[in-house]
């Protein structure tokens, strides 16, 4: 299940179950059992400072609401399983039946906030959950600092406290979790907030077997989540807990009668005398992404063909030849020539990806923005947060969350916006859903990495355009491949180490193969796909 839901939708789905339950806290206890299972798995993880813990224990951070009840019932199960468990009632009270069950199971309620966290090896965050808004108070912050000082793993219930479930925005003081277990369906924050850690989905139910998922309307969801690189754990999670997956990558082998053109030709306009490396990085990303032809146009034609002899190069954009999609912007500069070239491409029908300097030109030139709004072909913009904010300000859009701003830019400019980051957001005015990719790691945060992504995405846009006539179908998958390549490029025989954009580009074929989850399609399907049907 990939669809994400708002807090309002989740609460509406819970309501009939809460009304129908025949035993007190039936649904809460079922959810708490999932928390218990996740906690049990985490307690088997290696403990970095275990030798310094005299009496290893678990700590429950308990709020007044339902999440506090979940934590207490889970704590009761942990206590009955033989674990020492403390509970801190952060605001003085808690869900009474759950608190009673916790005490009866042998749990200890702390009179004051814990000052020495040395003996805690796992903390369960049940402070606020999806109902929280804004940051947490200073006393909670001091406890969180103490847990961090002693390398305590944290399991959050529903959403880490201090993180907005609908937007992923964090308050000044918030929980950062190693894993988060949620119920029924994903929340947007599970893709938007890396503070969630490894995302886990459970399906609690009431006595008649009905679950929250049974009450959710998939058609009402406006966000779909993916995770590129899975969270690494020493052991698998229990079978009752689902993790947030990537998307399957279909086989990239050309069809029986494909040639270098039918797979979709991409044109790259990148690089300059000031930034020559951008040309090679973007073009390498494109070459590694698909088996089809790549054309390059620009002043670095000689450097590109020396590094990549399979690329067809020209000095001038006008001489590049026919393509199914263009990439414009990495390292081209912002002078009058670059402005003229962007205007030329905005006036053509081929799908166009605009990145880097191209985005700067759009943010400073109202005429180019008008050309963008009215162009006949599909357009993809790939801003990082700073570029997104400049476009937002140029358009007079009010500051909001990353998710909301990506939506607003997409609507205002009538194009697909790929807001890059650890959580990458794909907003498209022609789609019913916004796509969110938790890249899973931050290894892509290195110079030139965005140029490589532009090449990958442009090549795949050309492929989708040639196959299906819709260039933006695989935009999110390009993000997943790039993130996976970044992770692979950082792996060494001794563990992960620093990587670079060139290494990321070289890892693209391996990343593409790694993401192939499903078995090979039947030959009849592959033949049909190669014909573009």
mmCIF file of N, CA and C in Angstrom, residues 275-327:
data_model
loop_
_atom_site.group_PDB
_atom_site.id
_atom_site.type_symbol
_atom_site.label_atom_id
_atom_site.label_comp_id
_atom_site.label_asym_id
_atom_site.label_seq_id
_atom_site.Cartn_x
_atom_site.Cartn_y
_atom_site.Cartn_z
ATOM 1 N N UNK A 275 31.674 26.163 -16.254
ATOM 2 C CA UNK A 275 31.292 24.913 -15.601
ATOM 3 C C UNK A 275 31.343 23.762 -16.609
ATOM 4 N N UNK A 276 32.529 23.387 -17.045
ATOM 5 C CA UNK A 276 32.621 22.315 -18.057
ATOM 6 C C UNK A 276 32.178 20.958 -17.526
ATOM 7 N N UNK A 277 32.364 20.717 -16.244
ATOM 8 C CA UNK A 277 32.015 19.408 -15.702
ATOM 9 C C UNK A 277 30.534 19.093 -15.778
ATOM 10 N N UNK A 278 29.687 20.129 -15.743
ATOM 11 C CA UNK A 278 28.246 19.897 -15.786
ATOM 12 C C UNK A 278 27.837 19.196 -17.081
ATOM 13 N N UNK A 279 28.513 19.538 -18.166
ATOM 14 C CA UNK A 279 28.191 18.908 -19.446
ATOM 15 C C UNK A 279 28.446 17.413 -19.394
ATOM 16 N N UNK A 280 29.598 17.031 -18.862
ATOM 17 C CA UNK A 280 29.960 15.614 -18.824
ATOM 18 C C UNK A 280 29.095 14.842 -17.828
ATOM 19 N N UNK A 281 28.792 15.442 -16.676
ATOM 20 C CA UNK A 281 27.998 14.745 -15.673
ATOM 21 C C UNK A 281 26.570 14.511 -16.147
ATOM 22 N N UNK A 282 25.947 15.543 -16.709
ATOM 23 C CA UNK A 282 24.568 15.384 -17.188
ATOM 24 C C UNK A 282 24.498 14.385 -18.332
ATOM 25 N N UNK A 283 25.470 14.459 -19.233
ATOM 26 C CA UNK A 283 25.464 13.554 -20.380
ATOM 27 C C UNK A 283 25.752 12.119 -19.946
ATOM 28 N N UNK A 284 26.657 11.941 -18.986
ATOM 29 C CA UNK A 284 26.929 10.600 -18.478
ATOM 30 C C UNK A 284 25.683 10.017 -17.820
ATOM 31 N N UNK A 285 24.968 10.821 -17.050
ATOM 32 C CA UNK A 285 23.723 10.349 -16.452
ATOM 33 C C UNK A 285 22.752 9.840 -17.499
ATOM 34 N N UNK A 286 22.657 10.559 -18.609
ATOM 35 C CA UNK A 286 21.751 10.146 -19.679
ATOM 36 C C UNK A 286 22.228 8.860 -20.353
ATOM 37 N N UNK A 287 23.527 8.773 -20.645
ATOM 38 C CA UNK A 287 24.067 7.585 -21.309
ATOM 39 C C UNK A 287 23.861 6.337 -20.468
ATOM 40 N N UNK A 288 24.044 6.456 -19.156
ATOM 41 C CA UNK A 288 23.927 5.290 -18.275
ATOM 42 C C UNK A 288 22.466 4.906 -18.000
ATOM 43 N N UNK A 289 21.526 5.800 -18.293
ATOM 44 C CA UNK A 289 20.140 5.577 -17.886
ATOM 45 C C UNK A 289 19.363 4.679 -18.829
ATOM 46 N N UNK A 290 19.613 4.756 -20.123
ATOM 47 C CA UNK A 290 18.894 3.939 -21.104
ATOM 48 C C UNK A 290 19.872 3.511 -22.203
ATOM 49 N N UNK A 291 19.488 2.536 -23.020
ATOM 50 C CA UNK A 291 20.376 2.123 -24.122
ATOM 51 C C UNK A 291 20.293 3.037 -25.349
ATOM 52 N N UNK A 292 19.428 4.029 -25.341
ATOM 53 C CA UNK A 292 19.150 4.813 -26.538
ATOM 54 C C UNK A 292 20.196 5.907 -26.772
ATOM 55 N N UNK A 293 20.055 6.615 -27.899
ATOM 56 C CA UNK A 293 21.009 7.642 -28.298
ATOM 57 C C UNK A 293 20.923 8.878 -27.404
ATOM 58 N N UNK A 294 22.071 9.490 -27.202
ATOM 59 C CA UNK A 294 22.159 10.757 -26.490
ATOM 60 C C UNK A 294 22.851 11.758 -27.408
ATOM 61 N N UNK A 295 22.241 12.919 -27.556
ATOM 62 C CA UNK A 295 22.851 14.015 -28.313
ATOM 63 C C UNK A 295 23.267 15.115 -27.333
ATOM 64 N N UNK A 296 24.385 15.743 -27.611
ATOM 65 C CA UNK A 296 24.842 16.874 -26.792
ATOM 66 C C UNK A 296 25.026 18.082 -27.684
ATOM 67 N N UNK A 297 24.590 19.249 -27.194
ATOM 68 C CA UNK A 297 24.786 20.514 -27.906
ATOM 69 C C UNK A 297 25.367 21.522 -26.940
ATOM 70 N N UNK A 298 26.502 22.119 -27.308
ATOM 71 C CA UNK A 298 27.080 23.135 -26.451
ATOM 72 C C UNK A 298 28.577 23.278 -26.646
ATOM 73 N N UNK A 299 29.132 24.223 -25.916
ATOM 74 C CA UNK A 299 30.542 24.562 -26.094
ATOM 75 C C UNK A 299 31.492 23.464 -25.627
ATOM 76 N N UNK A 300 31.009 22.524 -24.855
ATOM 77 C CA UNK A 300 31.864 21.454 -24.341
ATOM 78 C C UNK A 300 31.754 20.175 -25.171
ATOM 79 N N UNK A 301 31.373 20.330 -26.422
ATOM 80 C CA UNK A 301 31.179 19.161 -27.278
ATOM 81 C C UNK A 301 32.443 18.301 -27.355
ATOM 82 N N UNK A 302 33.586 18.925 -27.489
ATOM 83 C CA UNK A 302 34.831 18.167 -27.590
ATOM 84 C C UNK A 302 35.120 17.372 -26.333
ATOM 85 N N UNK A 303 34.930 18.000 -25.167
ATOM 86 C CA UNK A 303 35.177 17.300 -23.908
ATOM 87 C C UNK A 303 34.205 16.139 -23.729
ATOM 88 N N UNK A 304 32.955 16.354 -24.129
ATOM 89 C CA UNK A 304 31.952 15.313 -23.955
ATOM 90 C C UNK A 304 32.274 14.099 -24.816
ATOM 91 N N UNK A 305 32.588 14.305 -26.083
ATOM 92 C CA UNK A 305 32.827 13.169 -26.965
ATOM 93 C C UNK A 305 34.125 12.444 -26.605
ATOM 94 N N UNK A 306 35.095 13.155 -26.039
ATOM 95 C CA UNK A 306 36.307 12.471 -25.582
ATOM 96 C C UNK A 306 36.004 11.559 -24.388
ATOM 97 N N UNK A 307 35.130 12.021 -23.504
ATOM 98 C CA UNK A 307 34.784 11.200 -22.341
ATOM 99 C C UNK A 307 33.740 10.154 -22.650
ATOM 100 N N UNK A 308 32.864 10.454 -23.620
ATOM 101 C CA UNK A 308 31.749 9.560 -23.951
ATOM 102 C C UNK A 308 31.646 9.464 -25.474
ATOM 103 N N UNK A 309 32.428 8.622 -26.095
ATOM 104 C CA UNK A 309 32.466 8.592 -27.562
ATOM 105 C C UNK A 309 31.154 8.151 -28.205
ATOM 106 N N UNK A 310 30.243 7.554 -27.431
ATOM 107 C CA UNK A 310 28.965 7.136 -28.006
ATOM 108 C C UNK A 310 27.988 8.293 -28.190
ATOM 109 N N UNK A 311 28.303 9.466 -27.647
ATOM 110 C CA UNK A 311 27.406 10.617 -27.735
ATOM 111 C C UNK A 311 27.636 11.363 -29.056
ATOM 112 N N UNK A 312 26.534 11.786 -29.681
ATOM 113 C CA UNK A 312 26.598 12.601 -30.905
ATOM 114 C C UNK A 312 26.603 14.069 -30.480
ATOM 115 N N UNK A 313 27.631 14.810 -30.851
ATOM 116 C CA UNK A 313 27.794 16.164 -30.331
ATOM 117 C C UNK A 313 27.728 17.217 -31.432
ATOM 118 N N UNK A 314 27.243 18.389 -31.066
ATOM 119 C CA UNK A 314 27.241 19.581 -31.911
ATOM 120 C C UNK A 314 27.565 20.780 -31.031
ATOM 121 N N UNK A 315 28.109 21.817 -31.638
ATOM 122 C CA UNK A 315 28.406 23.035 -30.895
ATOM 123 C C UNK A 315 27.160 23.876 -30.650
ATOM 124 N N UNK A 316 26.217 23.826 -31.582
ATOM 125 C CA UNK A 316 25.030 24.695 -31.490
ATOM 126 C C UNK A 316 23.781 23.863 -31.257
ATOM 127 N N UNK A 317 22.924 24.380 -30.410
ATOM 128 C CA UNK A 317 21.673 23.704 -30.104
ATOM 129 C C UNK A 317 20.835 23.509 -31.364
ATOM 130 N N UNK A 318 20.819 24.498 -32.237
ATOM 131 C CA UNK A 318 20.002 24.433 -33.446
ATOM 132 C C UNK A 318 20.427 23.313 -34.379
ATOM 133 N N UNK A 319 21.650 22.831 -34.256
ATOM 134 C CA UNK A 319 22.170 21.796 -35.150
ATOM 135 C C UNK A 319 22.090 20.394 -34.549
ATOM 136 N N UNK A 320 21.480 20.255 -33.399
ATOM 137 C CA UNK A 320 21.578 18.990 -32.654
ATOM 138 C C UNK A 320 20.847 17.834 -33.305
ATOM 139 N N UNK A 321 19.821 18.092 -34.075
ATOM 140 C CA UNK A 321 19.055 17.005 -34.669
ATOM 141 C C UNK A 321 17.832 16.659 -33.838
ATOM 142 N N UNK A 322 17.090 15.662 -34.297
ATOM 143 C CA UNK A 322 15.807 15.323 -33.705
ATOM 144 C C UNK A 322 15.984 14.593 -32.375
ATOM 145 N N UNK A 323 15.184 14.971 -31.398
ATOM 146 C CA UNK A 323 15.166 14.302 -30.095
ATOM 147 C C UNK A 323 13.726 14.145 -29.632
ATOM 148 N N UNK A 324 13.544 13.288 -28.630
ATOM 149 C CA UNK A 324 12.213 13.122 -28.008
ATOM 150 C C UNK A 324 12.083 13.920 -26.704
ATOM 151 N N UNK A 325 13.191 14.419 -26.181
ATOM 152 C CA UNK A 325 13.146 15.261 -24.977
ATOM 153 C C UNK A 325 14.462 16.014 -24.861
ATOM 154 N N UNK A 326 14.392 17.179 -24.210
ATOM 155 C CA UNK A 326 15.577 18.009 -23.988
ATOM 156 C C UNK A 326 15.832 18.188 -22.499
ATOM 157 N N UNK A 327 17.114 18.289 -22.148
ATOM 158 C CA UNK A 327 17.545 18.720 -20.819
ATOM 159 C C UNK A 327 18.283 20.035 -20.990
#
